């Protein structure tokens, strides 16, 4: 299986520095040092009702796929995906089976240990299954700051006449990034939605070419990644997928919930800023 690049933005997405604060003009009123101000209110007062703090469970370690360069920004073009509620129960069962077979898995982007999430169904649904996933339309790469405006403008021009279509994530699959530093358990689109997504990837490829950026893979396999692990653990993930498929094949068709959702928009994240490329009205 061809390895696919999978990269998620780090905390240092943009490389620009912050400007120095201007000096106060003569005669201006004295500004109190932070230590002289009133202390901030307790954090409990700033949190909404029913707030659940999952930060203590974060254990993952991110790895940059390209070096930090001054004036460059990480760029990622993708289709946002939200898992429908009728599919979450069966996905939660699948994730629990995977957690029992494969250790040291983490929720993609959130970096919370799957084994910990599976101890509480509320945490599993809230942290892993209720977040926004994405189908990549282009490689995550570094874009130079002077290219940003033309890059976003060209993407918007390409996607100005998009129409709504269905996407069905119907196949469990595993992927490994190009340098074999991370493995992913994913749901792949192999039928419904594949032609439309493939056309969108070609459109993004053209914009990449015009900006001297590497194109996407020759045989794209659109997918959403749910969990990840350090290193190449293909063998373990293959066994876990066989277990999931065997379990699901024993279920009735009424119990099975395909992850099926509508395409609604394309997003381009550059550094920490998110640009809407296109939005399709719900008919």
Short mmCIF file of C-alpha atoms in Angstrom, two decimals:
data_model
loop_
_atom_site.label_atom_id
_atom_site.label_comp_id
_atom_site.label_asym_id
_atom_site.label_seq_id
_atom_site.Cartn_x
_atom_site.Cartn_y
_atom_site.Cartn_z
CA UNK A 1 0.00 0.00 0.00
CA UNK A 2 1.28 3.36 -0.95
CA UNK A 3 2.14 5.43 2.08
CA UNK A 4 0.23 8.67 2.39
CA UNK A 5 1.42 11.82 4.03
CA UNK A 6 -0.68 12.84 7.02
CA UNK A 7 0.31 15.96 8.92
CA UNK A 8 -1.47 18.07 11.51
CA UNK A 9 -0.66 21.65 12.36
CA UNK A 10 1.65 22.19 15.30
CA UNK A 11 1.47 25.00 17.83
CA UNK A 12 4.00 26.99 15.77
CA UNK A 13 2.16 27.13 12.45
CA UNK A 14 3.26 30.60 11.50
CA UNK A 15 6.83 31.82 11.53
CA UNK A 16 6.37 35.57 11.82
CA UNK A 17 7.59 37.30 14.98
CA UNK A 18 5.62 39.71 17.14
CA UNK A 19 6.55 43.43 16.86
CA UNK A 20 8.15 45.19 19.82
CA UNK A 21 5.70 47.32 21.85
CA UNK A 22 5.99 51.06 21.25
CA UNK A 23 7.49 53.20 24.02
CA UNK A 24 5.04 55.29 26.04
CA UNK A 25 5.12 59.04 25.22
CA UNK A 26 6.43 61.50 27.77
CA UNK A 27 3.83 62.61 30.29
CA UNK A 28 1.60 59.61 29.71
CA UNK A 29 -0.08 58.15 32.82
CA UNK A 30 1.89 55.37 34.48
CA UNK A 31 0.81 51.85 33.52
CA UNK A 32 0.71 49.46 36.43
CA UNK A 33 2.79 46.31 36.23
CA UNK A 34 0.75 43.08 36.05
CA UNK A 35 1.81 42.27 39.63
CA UNK A 36 0.14 45.49 40.84
CA UNK A 37 -3.23 44.68 39.24
CA UNK A 38 -6.03 42.73 40.87
CA UNK A 39 -5.59 38.96 40.55
CA UNK A 40 -7.65 37.25 37.82
CA UNK A 41 -10.87 35.49 38.83
CA UNK A 42 -10.74 31.75 39.57
CA UNK A 43 -10.76 29.63 36.41
CA UNK A 44 -13.93 27.88 37.61
CA UNK A 45 -15.86 31.13 37.11
CA UNK A 46 -14.73 31.38 33.48
CA UNK A 47 -15.79 27.85 32.55
CA UNK A 48 -19.31 27.16 31.23
CA UNK A 49 -21.72 24.88 33.12
CA UNK A 50 -21.02 21.15 32.72
CA UNK A 51 -17.44 21.92 31.68
CA UNK A 52 -15.30 18.78 31.47
CA UNK A 53 -11.52 19.17 31.56
CA UNK A 54 -9.81 16.50 29.46
CA UNK A 55 -6.42 18.20 29.28
CA UNK A 56 -4.85 15.85 31.82
CA UNK A 57 -5.37 12.96 29.39
CA UNK A 58 -3.29 14.49 26.58
CA UNK A 59 -0.18 12.41 26.06
CA UNK A 60 0.53 12.51 22.32
CA UNK A 61 3.66 13.93 20.74
CA UNK A 62 3.51 15.88 17.48
CA UNK A 63 6.20 15.66 14.83
CA UNK A 64 6.71 18.39 12.20
CA UNK A 65 6.85 17.03 8.64
CA UNK A 66 8.95 19.94 7.34
CA UNK A 67 11.46 22.26 9.04
CA UNK A 68 10.56 25.63 10.52
CA UNK A 69 11.61 28.43 8.14
CA UNK A 70 11.23 32.14 8.81
CA UNK A 71 8.48 33.64 6.59
CA UNK A 72 6.86 30.28 5.76
CA UNK A 73 3.40 29.15 6.86
CA UNK A 74 1.96 25.64 7.04
CA UNK A 75 -0.93 25.27 4.57
CA UNK A 76 -3.61 22.60 4.47
CA UNK A 77 -6.60 22.46 2.07
CA UNK A 78 -9.40 20.13 3.12
CA UNK A 79 -13.10 19.24 3.27
CA UNK A 80 -14.44 19.42 6.86
CA UNK A 81 -16.36 16.33 7.99
CA UNK A 82 -18.64 15.92 11.01
CA UNK A 83 -19.71 12.39 11.89
CA UNK A 84 -23.53 12.08 11.98
CA UNK A 85 -25.07 11.12 15.31
CA UNK A 86 -26.55 7.86 13.99
CA UNK A 87 -23.03 6.53 13.24
CA UNK A 88 -21.36 7.44 16.54
CA UNK A 89 -22.59 4.45 18.57
CA UNK A 90 -21.17 1.85 16.20
CA UNK A 91 -17.95 3.83 15.78
CA UNK A 92 -17.57 3.98 19.55
CA UNK A 93 -17.86 0.17 19.72
CA UNK A 94 -15.25 -0.15 16.98
CA UNK A 95 -12.88 2.20 18.79
CA UNK A 96 -13.19 0.20 22.01
CA UNK A 97 -12.25 -2.98 20.15
CA UNK A 98 -9.26 -1.24 18.58
CA UNK A 99 -8.10 0.15 21.94
CA UNK A 100 -8.11 -3.36 23.41
CA UNK A 101 -5.94 -4.67 20.56
CA UNK A 102 -3.54 -1.80 19.81
CA UNK A 103 -1.85 0.13 22.66
CA UNK A 104 -0.67 3.75 22.57
CA UNK A 105 -3.24 5.12 20.15
CA UNK A 106 -4.26 8.78 20.30
CA UNK A 107 -7.15 10.85 18.99
CA UNK A 108 -6.08 12.70 15.84
CA UNK A 109 -5.40 16.42 16.43
CA UNK A 110 -6.62 16.23 20.04
CA UNK A 111 -3.80 13.83 21.10
CA UNK A 112 -5.76 12.20 23.93
CA UNK A 113 -5.02 8.55 24.69
CA UNK A 114 -7.72 6.31 23.17
CA UNK A 115 -7.43 3.84 26.05
CA UNK A 116 -8.39 6.60 28.50
CA UNK A 117 -11.24 7.88 26.36
CA UNK A 118 -12.72 4.37 26.11
CA UNK A 119 -13.13 4.22 29.89
CA UNK A 120 -15.94 6.77 29.65
CA UNK A 121 -18.43 6.72 26.77
CA UNK A 122 -19.16 10.43 27.22
CA UNK A 123 -15.49 11.30 26.87
CA UNK A 124 -15.11 9.01 23.85
CA UNK A 125 -17.98 10.68 22.03
CA UNK A 126 -17.19 14.23 23.08
CA UNK A 127 -13.42 14.24 22.49
CA UNK A 128 -13.06 11.86 19.54
CA UNK A 129 -16.32 11.41 17.64
CA UNK A 130 -17.92 14.86 18.01
CA UNK A 131 -14.99 16.86 16.65
CA UNK A 132 -14.46 18.07 13.09
CA UNK A 133 -12.48 15.70 10.85
CA UNK A 134 -11.11 16.49 7.40
CA UNK A 135 -10.53 14.98 3.97
CA UNK A 136 -7.26 16.38 2.62
CA UNK A 137 -7.38 17.84 -0.90
CA UNK A 138 -3.68 18.73 -0.99
CA UNK A 139 -0.44 17.91 0.76
CA UNK A 140 0.25 19.84 3.96
CA UNK A 141 3.19 21.99 2.84
CA UNK A 142 5.00 25.26 3.61
CA UNK A 143 3.75 28.38 1.80
CA UNK A 144 5.76 31.60 1.60
CA UNK A 145 4.11 34.67 3.05
CA UNK A 146 4.06 36.61 -0.26
CA UNK A 147 2.14 33.72 -1.91
CA UNK A 148 -0.77 33.65 0.52
CA UNK A 149 -3.09 36.15 -1.18
CA UNK A 150 -2.78 34.68 -4.67
CA UNK A 151 -3.02 31.12 -3.31
CA UNK A 152 -6.33 31.79 -1.53
CA UNK A 153 -7.72 33.85 -4.44
CA UNK A 154 -6.99 31.09 -6.98
CA UNK A 155 -8.56 28.44 -4.78
CA UNK A 156 -11.73 30.50 -4.40
CA UNK A 157 -11.91 31.04 -8.15
CA UNK A 158 -11.53 27.29 -8.79
CA UNK A 159 -14.24 26.32 -6.31
CA UNK A 160 -16.80 29.02 -7.05
CA UNK A 161 -19.29 26.66 -8.79
CA UNK A 162 -19.27 23.66 -6.43
CA UNK A 163 -22.44 21.67 -5.79
CA UNK A 164 -23.48 19.55 -2.85
CA UNK A 165 -22.83 15.80 -2.98
CA UNK A 166 -22.81 12.83 -0.63
CA UNK A 167 -19.66 11.27 0.85
CA UNK A 168 -19.69 7.76 2.31
CA UNK A 169 -16.78 6.56 4.44
CA UNK A 170 -17.33 2.85 3.98
CA UNK A 171 -13.93 1.14 4.42
CA UNK A 172 -11.57 0.81 7.37
CA UNK A 173 -7.96 1.38 6.32
CA UNK A 174 -4.58 2.20 7.82
CA UNK A 175 -2.04 4.70 6.49
CA UNK A 176 1.57 5.54 7.29
CA UNK A 177 3.14 8.93 6.58
CA UNK A 178 6.06 9.25 4.15
CA UNK A 179 8.84 9.13 6.76
CA UNK A 180 7.15 6.31 8.75
CA UNK A 181 6.98 8.37 11.94
CA UNK A 182 3.22 8.01 12.42
CA UNK A 183 0.49 5.48 11.59
CA UNK A 184 -3.23 6.22 11.28
CA UNK A 185 -6.47 4.26 11.51
CA UNK A 186 -8.88 5.78 9.03
CA UNK A 187 -12.22 5.51 7.23
CA UNK A 188 -11.83 5.68 3.46
CA UNK A 189 -14.19 6.81 0.68
CA UNK A 190 -14.22 4.13 -2.03
CA UNK A 191 -17.60 4.66 -3.74
CA UNK A 192 -20.06 7.47 -3.06
CA UNK A 193 -18.27 10.82 -3.25
CA UNK A 194 -15.00 9.49 -4.68
CA UNK A 195 -15.39 11.01 -8.20
CA UNK A 196 -16.28 14.44 -6.78
CA UNK A 197 -13.42 14.48 -4.27
CA UNK A 198 -10.96 13.30 -6.93
CA UNK A 199 -11.95 16.25 -9.16
CA UNK A 200 -11.47 18.64 -6.26
CA UNK A 201 -7.98 17.25 -5.63
CA UNK A 202 -7.07 17.94 -9.27
CA UNK A 203 -8.28 21.53 -8.87
CA UNK A 204 -6.11 22.02 -5.80
CA UNK A 205 -3.17 20.39 -7.62
CA UNK A 206 -3.36 23.07 -10.31
CA UNK A 207 -3.15 25.86 -7.74
CA UNK A 208 -0.25 24.07 -6.06
CA UNK A 209 1.63 23.81 -9.37
CA UNK A 210 1.23 27.53 -10.06
CA UNK A 211 2.84 28.25 -6.68
CA UNK A 212 5.69 25.76 -7.05
CA UNK A 213 4.27 23.34 -4.49
CA UNK A 214 4.26 19.52 -4.68
CA UNK A 215 1.05 17.98 -5.99
CA UNK A 216 -1.04 15.36 -4.24
CA UNK A 217 -0.52 11.61 -4.64
CA UNK A 218 -1.12 10.11 -8.10
CA UNK A 219 -3.73 7.67 -6.82
CA UNK A 220 -5.49 9.62 -4.05
CA UNK A 221 -7.44 7.70 -1.42
CA UNK A 222 -9.73 10.22 0.34
CA UNK A 223 -10.24 9.42 4.01
CA UNK A 224 -10.69 10.75 7.52
CA UNK A 225 -8.22 9.63 10.19
CA UNK A 226 -9.60 8.87 13.65
CA UNK A 227 -6.58 7.80 15.72
CA UNK A 228 -2.80 7.66 15.34
CA UNK A 229 0.30 6.09 16.86
CA UNK A 230 4.02 6.74 16.72
CA UNK A 231 6.04 4.77 14.18
CA UNK A 232 4.95 2.21 11.61
CA UNK A 233 2.50 -0.17 13.28
CA UNK A 234 0.87 -1.41 10.07
CA UNK A 235 0.77 -5.05 11.19
CA UNK A 236 -1.13 -4.27 14.39
CA UNK A 237 -3.59 -1.98 12.62
CA UNK A 238 -4.24 -4.59 9.90
CA UNK A 239 -5.16 -7.12 12.57
CA UNK A 240 -7.40 -4.59 14.31
CA UNK A 241 -9.19 -3.84 11.03
CA UNK A 242 -9.80 -7.56 10.46
CA UNK A 243 -11.33 -7.74 13.93
CA UNK A 244 -13.60 -4.75 13.27
CA UNK A 245 -14.73 -6.14 9.91
CA UNK A 246 -15.45 -9.58 11.40
CA UNK A 247 -17.45 -7.98 14.20
CA UNK A 248 -19.42 -5.75 11.83
CA UNK A 249 -20.15 -8.60 9.40
CA UNK A 250 -21.97 -10.43 12.18
CA UNK A 251 -24.32 -7.50 12.75
CA UNK A 252 -27.67 -7.01 11.05
CA UNK A 253 -28.01 -4.30 8.43
CA UNK A 254 -30.21 -2.31 10.82
CA UNK A 255 -27.41 -2.19 13.40
CA UNK A 256 -24.78 -1.00 10.95
CA UNK A 257 -24.32 2.75 10.58
CA UNK A 258 -22.36 3.98 7.59
CA UNK A 259 -20.56 7.28 8.03
CA UNK A 260 -22.44 9.16 5.37
CA UNK A 261 -22.54 12.95 5.17
CA UNK A 262 -22.93 15.80 2.70
CA UNK A 263 -20.15 17.91 1.28
CA UNK A 264 -20.74 21.50 2.35
CA UNK A 265 -17.48 23.47 2.12
CA UNK A 266 -13.76 23.62 1.43
CA UNK A 267 -11.36 25.21 3.91
CA UNK A 268 -7.75 26.36 3.63
CA UNK A 269 -5.79 26.70 6.86
CA UNK A 270 -2.64 28.83 6.57
CA UNK A 271 -0.69 29.08 9.78
CA UNK A 272 -3.35 29.60 12.43
CA UNK A 273 -5.78 31.42 10.13
CA UNK A 274 -8.65 29.57 8.48
CA UNK A 275 -9.87 30.76 5.07
CA UNK A 276 -13.28 29.68 3.72
CA UNK A 277 -12.76 28.70 0.09
CA UNK A 278 -16.34 27.77 -0.75
CA UNK A 279 -19.63 27.06 1.01
CA UNK A 280 -22.57 25.19 -0.52
CA UNK A 281 -26.07 26.07 0.65
CA UNK A 282 -28.14 23.20 2.04
CA UNK A 283 -30.92 22.44 -0.46
#
